[in-house]
């Protein structure tokens, strides 16, 4: 097991290099650069940037260097000093900008994961055991409806209702008084009192598919001889379900942990923007649009690193949970 | 046509600052500060001994500002929205308009601000400013002539910091020289006449002289701090210039609002900075602010400004209609939002704010007269081709459908309310006549082919694309789609090319576009942005970018323009150095005459005004304001005298 983990860790290094390089190239691919975008943004409000300023900015940001040189400077900074470079747009070190956002993103991702599983697992098992019952149809219909409604629309409708009908403060993850406060127990409580809305919105869209997967897997397992044997031996129905069929049916859930983060970040961009969440997605999108490449690159790098770690975790968990999987 | 006379019934005079050569006094009188009051919170600080008394914080004769409606009351927090990215000018427009001079409310004349009066030499090369005595930076340190000299001589003219001097501060290729006469007097000397300097000084780009406090910013300059490189390393940035910019900012970069330690002269100072990832920006009153109302009460009235940062305009709109924003026009001012805003006036408890556009043309079509492809160049450079296309557009239909009837057919030049309005330049070739357009095209050699579309003399089909940025100007996309149908009727095939913003600029920079559209400026400020009148602006005069490069580089780059352009360039330089208003108008008229004759751009209709909202409990706000970057609304309406009624 330890050997396996060590090997996997070693493999991560070249993968991360490849990914970071690709990300860097992709961010650079669109025409123009940060300075072009900056001028365009200002011109949008009919503001004029004189030519000198543009030339100056390019010089200052080292945008004249060849791509490879820019990439190695960046990577070397990260490896040697943990320095992710400067965000062009904000004139701040990138590392000041990313960590809190990544932390909140993880909080949101994990909460969404827990909520999704808490809804999908029991319903999936129930739908399998009570196949074609009223309950099965009801839940299936309800979750399919959730799958069909785009999450940003759901977010907008909920916000509109909350704001216009109930005069509630919506959007964001904190009340104004905690927004820039340092972390405390009270701030945590405040966070969770705001977190439920985005979590529900994001969970609603992903439960449907998980319920179907769970139901199908359980239906595969239930007619198998070992279930019949167990039932004949007089095991209670609940223990019988939990002991084996459930464990095996969980396999797809666990193996998709790794995708969860990239999915959540890419899938929740619009929701995060609509709800004004201080998570990674809006800042990443903004950085990409502004071609603020060190900031965008740092996010992409972190998301990739987390994905690799996530897939390692899911492999280890699978080995623990699913008796059919061996590491050799 | 909406009446464009501003709210106080003052008819517009040209935007030109007739003040040149005249020493002007502040319009309102001066009172001694002894009579005035201060905000309760500040009074408490004074009582606790944490702040000097009011008389010591204010100048001996503070500048008196006449409240727009009535003397206000202290208190309250003003809520306004920003976008999450590159919206630093949203802050600048609200608080950062404290220059040596400022615009009056009508956008017609320059008024005293930090300079209480000034003298201009007859040849418009020397400007002597007399600063208000006893003004203090927001940390209590005195503001003197040394600060102005430092800002220009040590900062702006430092070639490592600014590789070239900002356009406003250089004339005839030489930067301005600023010298201290005494503690409260500075003299600006230009290499050649700069008659427009006062007007330019009143615009946001004129803020350099009052931007850098010497006692704070000098620690980031090698001249004053020999260990600066080591300090920069310690701060984790690559060079001292980076450090300077991140601590002291510049006129138009986010870091200007990202440092709570930097002293300013603004009514409110940064408390929670505008930084990457911030979800709001909070600015608190400046206890040393140097203006008072007519009763001697220190301004600002409002305690703090709270900018919420929205990633998305829709959520900003939601905040507006649910009454969570006190004044907003930026980001929500498009015509398409007007029905929603009008419908929710009661629910949101606000009234509408009308923006008087300073632009001239809502949608200027710039055919690339200097196209890389010789055949295309020949076609676009053919004046009768452009004229035919212009009269082939059914403008009344377009105005009804896209602009709800809120505009009139227009080409270019100053708006009808401006004294320099030029009838021919504004109205020629706006009458819709498809038959005549077809006949003109036939005559110019563009005959119809078998499929009903016209062919060029070389046998190729006439086809070109017009670039437009849908995320920025969705209305222009609709307008162009209609123009496409009008032109199809006269046998011209056009593609509406919707592209991303950076690409639009890159194409322009590379001279790789057939045609592009943009709102044409210069309606109320023809001297400040003449991009449509001749090849003046390297990112704006999109009908001939190579000519603009030739103009801005004094012939070193780009492509030599024809005689009619050179003549206009000369005339404009002449207008710029003419202090006398009537003479300047006469010179500009010559430019408009030539531009009308050449007919380089094709316009659709007069620029349409936008809208904003003001909460009903927010008073002293003019309900009609110019909308311009030169008059950076709402700043010149003086938010420091806005006040809340309970």
mmCIF file of C-alpha atoms in Angstrom, chain A:
data_model
loop_
_atom_site.group_PDB
_atom_site.id
_atom_site.type_symbol
_atom_site.label_atom_id
_atom_site.label_comp_id
_atom_site.label_asym_id
_atom_site.label_seq_id
_atom_site.Cartn_x
_atom_site.Cartn_y
_atom_site.Cartn_z
ATOM 1 C CA UNK A 1 0.000 0.000 0.000
ATOM 2 C CA UNK A 2 2.722 2.481 0.981
ATOM 3 C CA UNK A 3 4.747 1.574 -2.083
ATOM 4 C CA UNK A 4 1.692 2.176 -4.213
ATOM 5 C CA UNK A 5 1.116 5.605 -2.680
ATOM 6 C CA UNK A 6 4.761 6.595 -3.091
ATOM 7 C CA UNK A 7 4.703 5.552 -6.753
ATOM 8 C CA UNK A 8 1.563 7.519 -7.378
ATOM 9 C CA UNK A 9 3.128 10.577 -5.797
ATOM 10 C CA UNK A 10 6.144 10.319 -8.083
ATOM 11 C CA UNK A 11 3.867 10.148 -11.108
ATOM 12 C CA UNK A 12 2.143 13.324 -10.037
ATOM 13 C CA UNK A 13 5.260 15.403 -10.633
ATOM 14 C CA UNK A 14 5.509 15.006 -14.413
ATOM 15 C CA UNK A 15 1.727 15.212 -14.716
ATOM 16 C CA UNK A 16 1.688 18.537 -12.929
ATOM 17 C CA UNK A 17 4.480 19.856 -15.125
ATOM 18 C CA UNK A 18 2.654 18.839 -18.262
ATOM 19 C CA UNK A 19 -0.599 20.288 -17.040
ATOM 20 C CA UNK A 20 0.899 23.576 -15.891
ATOM 21 C CA UNK A 21 2.678 24.023 -19.210
ATOM 22 C CA UNK A 22 -0.499 23.276 -21.158
ATOM 23 C CA UNK A 23 -2.471 25.671 -19.020
ATOM 24 C CA UNK A 24 0.100 28.385 -19.539
ATOM 25 C CA UNK A 25 0.073 27.916 -23.309
ATOM 26 C CA UNK A 26 -3.728 27.901 -23.415
ATOM 27 C CA UNK A 27 -3.979 31.102 -21.417
ATOM 28 C CA UNK A 28 -1.531 32.723 -23.815
ATOM 29 C CA UNK A 29 -3.268 31.480 -26.962
ATOM 30 C CA UNK A 30 -6.015 34.083 -27.391
ATOM 31 C CA UNK A 31 -4.990 37.129 -29.403
ATOM 32 C CA UNK A 32 -3.607 40.048 -27.490
ATOM 33 C CA UNK A 33 -2.352 39.937 -23.936
ATOM 34 C CA UNK A 34 -3.182 41.434 -20.586
ATOM 35 C CA UNK A 35 -2.365 44.921 -21.785
ATOM 36 C CA UNK A 36 -4.697 44.637 -24.781
ATOM 37 C CA UNK A 37 -7.472 43.487 -22.508
ATOM 38 C CA UNK A 38 -6.737 46.230 -20.026
ATOM 39 C CA UNK A 39 -6.958 48.902 -22.699
ATOM 40 C CA UNK A 40 -10.115 47.335 -24.062
ATOM 41 C CA UNK A 41 -11.723 47.365 -20.637
ATOM 42 C CA UNK A 42 -10.945 51.007 -20.146
ATOM 43 C CA UNK A 43 -12.035 51.911 -23.639
ATOM 44 C CA UNK A 44 -15.370 50.347 -22.804
ATOM 45 C CA UNK A 45 -16.080 53.256 -20.533
ATOM 46 C CA UNK A 46 -14.766 55.580 -23.239
ATOM 47 C CA UNK A 47 -11.510 56.065 -21.440
ATOM 48 C CA UNK A 48 -8.350 56.566 -23.371
ATOM 49 C CA UNK A 49 -5.050 54.912 -22.575
ATOM 50 C CA UNK A 50 -2.251 56.639 -24.296
ATOM 51 C CA UNK A 51 0.168 54.584 -26.361
ATOM 52 C CA UNK A 52 3.033 55.259 -23.988
ATOM 53 C CA UNK A 53 1.257 53.680 -21.090
ATOM 54 C CA UNK A 54 0.549 50.554 -23.132
ATOM 55 C CA UNK A 55 4.181 50.154 -24.166
ATOM 56 C CA UNK A 56 5.279 50.773 -20.596
ATOM 57 C CA UNK A 57 2.954 48.160 -19.202
ATOM 58 C CA UNK A 58 4.142 45.502 -21.648
ATOM 59 C CA UNK A 59 7.710 46.202 -20.716
ATOM 60 C CA UNK A 60 6.954 46.076 -17.003
ATOM 61 C CA UNK A 61 5.091 42.785 -17.105
ATOM 62 C CA UNK A 62 7.757 41.065 -19.187
ATOM 63 C CA UNK A 63 5.158 40.359 -21.852
ATOM 64 C CA UNK A 64 7.804 40.796 -24.503
ATOM 65 C CA UNK A 65 9.708 37.626 -23.467
ATOM 66 C CA UNK A 66 9.236 34.420 -25.465
ATOM 67 C CA UNK A 67 6.595 32.089 -24.026
ATOM 68 C CA UNK A 68 9.054 29.464 -22.816
ATOM 69 C CA UNK A 69 11.087 32.036 -20.924
ATOM 70 C CA UNK A 70 7.950 33.385 -19.289
ATOM 71 C CA UNK A 71 6.869 29.860 -18.321
ATOM 72 C CA UNK A 72 10.185 28.863 -16.779
ATOM 73 C CA UNK A 73 10.449 32.092 -14.839
ATOM 74 C CA UNK A 74 7.016 31.411 -13.413
ATOM 75 C CA UNK A 75 7.571 27.748 -12.558
ATOM 76 C CA UNK A 76 10.993 28.438 -11.116
ATOM 77 C CA UNK A 77 9.502 31.063 -8.848
ATOM 78 C CA UNK A 78 6.928 28.570 -7.578
ATOM 79 C CA UNK A 79 9.446 25.767 -7.036
ATOM 80 C CA UNK A 80 12.226 27.819 -5.509
ATOM 81 C CA UNK A 81 10.353 30.358 -3.415
ATOM 82 C CA UNK A 82 6.692 29.367 -3.468
ATOM 83 C CA UNK A 83 6.169 32.566 -5.419
ATOM 84 C CA UNK A 84 3.273 32.340 -7.845
ATOM 85 C CA UNK A 85 4.106 35.657 -9.457
ATOM 86 C CA UNK A 86 2.214 38.915 -9.490
ATOM 87 C CA UNK A 87 -1.337 39.390 -10.625
ATOM 88 C CA UNK A 88 -1.171 42.021 -13.360
ATOM 89 C CA UNK A 89 -4.602 43.313 -12.663
ATOM 90 C CA UNK A 90 -4.279 43.715 -8.934
ATOM 91 C CA UNK A 91 -0.570 44.386 -8.579
ATOM 92 C CA UNK A 92 -0.586 41.934 -5.692
ATOM 93 C CA UNK A 93 1.268 38.660 -5.229
ATOM 94 C CA UNK A 94 -0.946 35.863 -6.561
ATOM 95 C CA UNK A 95 -0.498 33.871 -3.361
ATOM 96 C CA UNK A 96 -2.358 36.616 -1.447
ATOM 97 C CA UNK A 97 -5.359 36.114 -3.677
ATOM 98 C CA UNK A 98 -5.773 32.384 -4.101
ATOM 99 C CA UNK A 99 -5.641 30.640 -0.761
ATOM 100 C CA UNK A 100 -8.747 31.959 0.903
ATOM 101 C CA UNK A 101 -10.737 31.499 -2.281
ATOM 102 C CA UNK A 102 -9.475 27.935 -2.668
ATOM 103 C CA UNK A 103 -10.354 27.184 0.953
ATOM 104 C CA UNK A 104 -13.912 28.471 0.508
ATOM 105 C CA UNK A 105 -14.158 26.531 -2.732
ATOM 106 C CA UNK A 106 -13.201 23.343 -0.916
ATOM 107 C CA UNK A 107 -15.727 24.076 1.827
ATOM 108 C CA UNK A 108 -18.404 24.548 -0.815
ATOM 109 C CA UNK A 109 -17.309 21.426 -2.712
ATOM 110 C CA UNK A 110 -17.284 19.205 0.363
ATOM 111 C CA UNK A 111 -20.601 20.562 1.629
ATOM 112 C CA UNK A 112 -22.127 19.979 -1.771
ATOM 113 C CA UNK A 113 -20.683 16.463 -1.840
ATOM 114 C CA UNK A 114 -22.086 15.622 1.576
ATOM 115 C CA UNK A 115 -25.467 17.105 0.737
ATOM 116 C CA UNK A 116 -25.624 15.287 -2.589
ATOM 117 C CA UNK A 117 -24.744 11.951 -1.034
ATOM 118 C CA UNK A 118 -27.060 12.463 1.895
ATOM 119 C CA UNK A 119 -29.930 12.985 -0.530
ATOM 120 C CA UNK A 120 -28.952 10.538 -3.253
ATOM 121 C CA UNK A 121 -27.864 7.440 -1.294
ATOM 122 C CA UNK A 122 -30.988 6.816 0.779
ATOM 123 C CA UNK A 123 -33.275 7.658 -2.123
ATOM 124 C CA UNK A 124 -31.268 5.444 -4.488
ATOM 125 C CA UNK A 125 -31.453 2.478 -2.105
ATOM 126 C CA UNK A 126 -35.133 3.107 -1.444
ATOM 127 C CA UNK A 127 -35.922 3.335 -5.161
ATOM 128 C CA UNK A 128 -34.149 0.045 -5.764
ATOM 129 C CA UNK A 129 -35.716 -1.850 -2.904
ATOM 130 C CA UNK A 130 -39.189 -0.453 -3.574
ATOM 131 C CA UNK A 131 -38.946 -0.525 -7.339
ATOM 132 C CA UNK A 132 -41.934 1.033 -9.232
ATOM 133 C CA UNK A 133 -43.609 2.175 -6.040
ATOM 134 C CA UNK A 134 -45.304 5.562 -5.731
ATOM 135 C CA UNK A 135 -42.270 6.798 -3.773
ATOM 136 C CA UNK A 136 -39.873 5.648 -6.473
ATOM 137 C CA UNK A 137 -41.817 7.536 -9.146
ATOM 138 C CA UNK A 138 -42.169 10.613 -7.007
ATOM 139 C CA UNK A 139 -38.472 10.913 -6.181
ATOM 140 C CA UNK A 140 -37.414 10.085 -9.694
ATOM 141 C CA UNK A 141 -39.698 12.717 -11.178
ATOM 142 C CA UNK A 142 -38.606 15.295 -8.626
ATOM 143 C CA UNK A 143 -34.885 14.778 -9.143
ATOM 144 C CA UNK A 144 -35.218 14.712 -12.909
ATOM 145 C CA UNK A 145 -36.921 18.046 -12.682
ATOM 146 C CA UNK A 146 -33.934 19.242 -10.659
ATOM 147 C CA UNK A 147 -31.588 17.947 -13.323
ATOM 148 C CA UNK A 148 -33.529 19.705 -16.074
ATOM 149 C CA UNK A 149 -33.626 23.171 -14.507
ATOM 150 C CA UNK A 150 -30.367 25.027 -15.172
ATOM 151 C CA UNK A 151 -28.734 25.843 -11.851
ATOM 152 C CA UNK A 152 -28.116 29.504 -12.653
ATOM 153 C CA UNK A 153 -31.806 29.950 -13.402
ATOM 154 C CA UNK A 154 -32.689 28.309 -10.128
ATOM 155 C CA UNK A 155 -30.214 30.633 -8.415
ATOM 156 C CA UNK A 156 -31.684 33.729 -10.077
ATOM 157 C CA UNK A 157 -35.262 32.731 -9.265
ATOM 158 C CA UNK A 158 -34.438 31.975 -5.629
ATOM 159 C CA UNK A 159 -32.495 35.240 -5.323
ATOM 160 C CA UNK A 160 -35.310 37.236 -6.884
ATOM 161 C CA UNK A 161 -37.885 35.706 -4.564
ATOM 162 C CA UNK A 162 -35.698 36.167 -1.490
ATOM 163 C CA UNK A 163 -34.719 39.725 -2.355
ATOM 164 C CA UNK A 164 -37.915 41.150 -3.780
ATOM 165 C CA UNK A 165 -40.562 39.224 -1.850
ATOM 166 C CA UNK A 166 -38.836 38.767 1.512
ATOM 167 C CA UNK A 167 -36.339 41.617 1.440
ATOM 168 C CA UNK A 168 -33.577 39.213 2.430
ATOM 169 C CA UNK A 169 -29.907 39.733 1.843
ATOM 170 C CA UNK A 170 -28.862 37.266 -0.793
ATOM 171 C CA UNK A 171 -25.610 36.515 -2.470
ATOM 172 C CA UNK A 172 -22.192 36.075 -0.991
ATOM 173 C CA UNK A 173 -21.176 33.716 1.774
ATOM 174 C CA UNK A 174 -21.027 36.165 4.672
ATOM 175 C CA UNK A 175 -23.091 38.887 6.284
ATOM 176 C CA UNK A 176 -21.571 42.355 5.903
ATOM 177 C CA UNK A 177 -20.274 42.420 9.477
ATOM 178 C CA UNK A 178 -18.288 39.213 8.994
ATOM 179 C CA UNK A 179 -17.182 39.800 5.429
ATOM 180 C CA UNK A 180 -13.712 41.058 6.240
ATOM 181 C CA UNK A 181 -13.506 39.844 9.836
ATOM 182 C CA UNK A 182 -10.899 37.310 10.864
ATOM 183 C CA UNK A 183 -11.987 33.712 11.357
ATOM 184 C CA UNK A 184 -13.929 32.951 14.501
ATOM 185 C CA UNK A 185 -16.629 30.562 15.628
ATOM 186 C CA UNK A 186 -19.275 33.214 14.971
ATOM 187 C CA UNK A 187 -17.968 33.695 11.442
ATOM 188 C CA UNK A 188 -18.195 29.926 10.831
ATOM 189 C CA UNK A 189 -21.829 29.963 11.935
ATOM 190 C CA UNK A 190 -22.430 32.924 9.643
ATOM 191 C CA UNK A 191 -20.788 31.056 6.754
ATOM 192 C CA UNK A 192 -23.000 28.018 7.218
ATOM 193 C CA UNK A 193 -26.108 30.174 7.422
ATOM 194 C CA UNK A 194 -25.288 31.451 3.912
ATOM 195 C CA UNK A 195 -23.862 28.238 2.522
ATOM 196 C CA UNK A 196 -27.098 26.271 2.351
ATOM 197 C CA UNK A 197 -28.473 28.168 -0.649
ATOM 198 C CA UNK A 198 -25.627 27.517 -3.099
ATOM 199 C CA UNK A 199 -25.273 23.978 -1.735
ATOM 200 C CA UNK A 200 -28.926 23.185 -2.393
ATOM 201 C CA UNK A 201 -28.760 24.741 -5.857
ATOM 202 C CA UNK A 202 -25.651 22.780 -6.796
ATOM 203 C CA UNK A 203 -26.802 19.545 -5.159
ATOM 204 C CA UNK A 204 -30.204 19.551 -6.852
ATOM 205 C CA UNK A 205 -28.635 19.217 -10.272
ATOM 206 C CA UNK A 206 -26.279 16.390 -9.386
ATOM 207 C CA UNK A 207 -28.493 14.150 -7.247
ATOM 208 C CA UNK A 208 -30.595 12.844 -10.109
ATOM 209 C CA UNK A 209 -27.790 11.042 -11.878
ATOM 210 C CA UNK A 210 -26.375 9.620 -8.653
ATOM 211 C CA UNK A 211 -29.800 8.289 -7.649
ATOM 212 C CA UNK A 212 -30.103 6.500 -10.984
ATOM 213 C CA UNK A 213 -26.604 5.041 -10.691
ATOM 214 C CA UNK A 214 -27.227 3.865 -7.134
ATOM 215 C CA UNK A 215 -30.585 2.390 -8.057
ATOM 216 C CA UNK A 216 -29.200 0.501 -11.052
ATOM 217 C CA UNK A 217 -26.248 -0.868 -9.078
ATOM 218 C CA UNK A 218 -28.459 -2.006 -6.240
ATOM 219 C CA UNK A 219 -30.832 -3.666 -8.678
ATOM 220 C CA UNK A 220 -27.837 -5.528 -10.119
ATOM 221 C CA UNK A 221 -26.798 -6.767 -6.694
ATOM 222 C CA UNK A 222 -30.129 -7.582 -5.070
ATOM 223 C CA UNK A 223 -31.032 -10.694 -7.114
ATOM 224 C CA UNK A 224 -27.546 -12.222 -6.617
ATOM 225 C CA UNK A 225 -27.297 -15.581 -4.778
ATOM 226 C CA UNK A 226 -25.363 -14.197 -1.789
ATOM 227 C CA UNK A 227 -28.243 -11.869 -0.968
ATOM 228 C CA UNK A 228 -30.685 -14.774 -1.086
ATOM 229 C CA UNK A 229 -28.334 -16.828 1.114
ATOM 230 C CA UNK A 230 -28.038 -14.044 3.639
ATOM 231 C CA UNK A 231 -31.774 -13.604 3.719
ATOM 232 C CA UNK A 232 -32.219 -17.369 4.231
ATOM 233 C CA UNK A 233 -29.792 -17.214 7.167
ATOM 234 C CA UNK A 234 -32.144 -14.762 8.788
ATOM 235 C CA UNK A 235 -30.199 -11.474 8.560
ATOM 236 C CA UNK A 236 -32.326 -8.420 9.140
ATOM 237 C CA UNK A 237 -33.227 -6.651 5.899
ATOM 238 C CA UNK A 238 -31.361 -3.471 6.843
ATOM 239 C CA UNK A 239 -28.085 -5.175 7.807
ATOM 240 C CA UNK A 240 -28.303 -7.320 4.739
ATOM 241 C CA UNK A 241 -28.572 -4.282 2.479
ATOM 242 C CA UNK A 242 -25.791 -2.390 4.186
ATOM 243 C CA UNK A 243 -23.300 -5.215 4.413
ATOM 244 C CA UNK A 244 -22.628 -6.070 0.779
ATOM 245 C CA UNK A 245 -24.873 -4.671 -1.974
ATOM 246 C CA UNK A 246 -24.505 -1.163 -0.636
ATOM 247 C CA UNK A 247 -20.696 -1.392 -0.477
ATOM 248 C CA UNK A 248 -20.457 -2.609 -4.028
ATOM 249 C CA UNK A 249 -22.961 -0.104 -5.316
ATOM 250 C CA UNK A 250 -20.919 2.690 -3.753
ATOM 251 C CA UNK A 251 -18.044 2.043 -6.133
ATOM 252 C CA UNK A 252 -18.984 4.697 -8.728
ATOM 253 C CA UNK A 253 -19.543 7.261 -6.005
ATOM 254 C CA UNK A 254 -16.075 6.810 -4.615
ATOM 255 C CA UNK A 255 -14.294 6.648 -7.924
ATOM 256 C CA UNK A 256 -15.747 9.993 -8.964
ATOM 257 C CA UNK A 257 -14.425 11.894 -5.939
ATOM 258 C CA UNK A 258 -11.499 13.001 -8.050
ATOM 259 C CA UNK A 259 -13.737 14.648 -10.634
ATOM 260 C CA UNK A 260 -15.752 16.383 -8.032
ATOM 261 C CA UNK A 261 -13.536 19.410 -7.683
ATOM 262 C CA UNK A 262 -12.980 20.252 -11.340
ATOM 263 C CA UNK A 263 -16.656 19.572 -11.968
ATOM 264 C CA UNK A 264 -17.703 21.779 -9.156
ATOM 265 C CA UNK A 265 -15.454 24.597 -10.246
ATOM 266 C CA UNK A 266 -16.423 24.421 -13.888
ATOM 267 C CA UNK A 267 -20.043 23.546 -13.219
ATOM 268 C CA UNK A 268 -20.583 26.218 -10.632
ATOM 269 C CA UNK A 269 -18.988 29.169 -12.394
ATOM 270 C CA UNK A 270 -22.291 30.647 -13.442
ATOM 271 C CA UNK A 271 -23.939 29.923 -10.109
ATOM 272 C CA UNK A 272 -21.002 31.424 -8.226
ATOM 273 C CA UNK A 273 -21.147 34.526 -10.388
ATOM 274 C CA UNK A 274 -24.897 34.918 -10.053
ATOM 275 C CA UNK A 275 -24.770 34.380 -6.298
ATOM 276 C CA UNK A 276 -21.635 36.463 -5.925
ATOM 277 C CA UNK A 277 -19.783 33.720 -4.069
ATOM 278 C CA UNK A 278 -16.215 34.500 -3.031
ATOM 279 C CA UNK A 279 -14.976 31.168 -4.418
ATOM 280 C CA UNK A 280 -12.312 30.367 -6.968
ATOM 281 C CA UNK A 281 -14.576 30.169 -10.010
ATOM 282 C CA UNK A 282 -15.435 33.867 -10.495
ATOM 283 C CA UNK A 283 -11.872 35.001 -9.888
ATOM 284 C CA UNK A 284 -10.541 32.351 -12.274
ATOM 285 C CA UNK A 285 -12.995 33.376 -14.974
ATOM 286 C CA UNK A 286 -12.097 37.010 -14.477
ATOM 287 C CA UNK A 287 -8.383 36.214 -14.635
ATOM 288 C CA UNK A 288 -8.906 34.268 -17.855
ATOM 289 C CA UNK A 289 -10.912 37.055 -19.431
ATOM 290 C CA UNK A 290 -8.350 39.637 -18.438
ATOM 291 C CA UNK A 291 -5.494 37.328 -19.524
ATOM 292 C CA UNK A 292 -4.036 37.801 -16.079
ATOM 293 C CA UNK A 293 -2.020 34.675 -16.717
ATOM 294 C CA UNK A 294 -0.141 34.141 -13.467
ATOM 295 C CA UNK A 295 -3.336 34.338 -11.470
ATOM 296 C CA UNK A 296 -5.241 32.050 -13.835
ATOM 297 C CA UNK A 297 -2.261 29.699 -14.067
ATOM 298 C CA UNK A 298 -2.023 29.390 -10.297
ATOM 299 C CA UNK A 299 -5.697 28.436 -10.044
ATOM 300 C CA UNK A 300 -5.449 25.885 -12.836
ATOM 301 C CA UNK A 301 -2.331 24.417 -11.253
ATOM 302 C CA UNK A 302 -4.010 24.095 -7.864
ATOM 303 C CA UNK A 303 -7.167 22.592 -9.295
ATOM 304 C CA UNK A 304 -5.092 20.023 -11.180
ATOM 305 C CA UNK A 305 -3.065 19.211 -8.076
ATOM 306 C CA UNK A 306 -6.265 18.723 -6.102
ATOM 307 C CA UNK A 307 -7.690 16.514 -8.846
ATOM 308 C CA UNK A 308 -4.604 14.301 -8.750
ATOM 309 C CA UNK A 309 -4.769 14.093 -4.957
ATOM 310 C CA UNK A 310 -8.493 13.387 -5.205
ATOM 311 C CA UNK A 311 -7.949 10.485 -7.562
ATOM 312 C CA UNK A 312 -5.330 9.061 -5.209
ATOM 313 C CA UNK A 313 -7.786 9.299 -2.327
ATOM 314 C CA UNK A 314 -10.508 7.601 -4.298
ATOM 315 C CA UNK A 315 -8.166 4.739 -5.243
ATOM 316 C CA UNK A 316 -7.212 4.204 -1.617
ATOM 317 C CA UNK A 317 -10.851 4.333 -0.508
ATOM 318 C CA UNK A 318 -11.898 1.889 -3.213
ATOM 319 C CA UNK A 319 -9.276 -0.553 -2.006
ATOM 320 C CA UNK A 320 -10.678 -0.265 1.498
ATOM 321 C CA UNK A 321 -14.355 -0.438 0.610
ATOM 322 C CA UNK A 322 -14.673 -2.741 -2.360
ATOM 323 C CA UNK A 323 -13.538 -6.268 -1.560
ATOM 324 C CA UNK A 324 -13.039 -7.035 -5.273
ATOM 325 C CA UNK A 325 -10.228 -4.494 -5.706
ATOM 326 C CA UNK A 326 -6.615 -5.374 -4.978
ATOM 327 C CA UNK A 327 -3.608 -3.087 -5.322
ATOM 328 C CA UNK A 328 -1.287 -5.648 -6.934
#
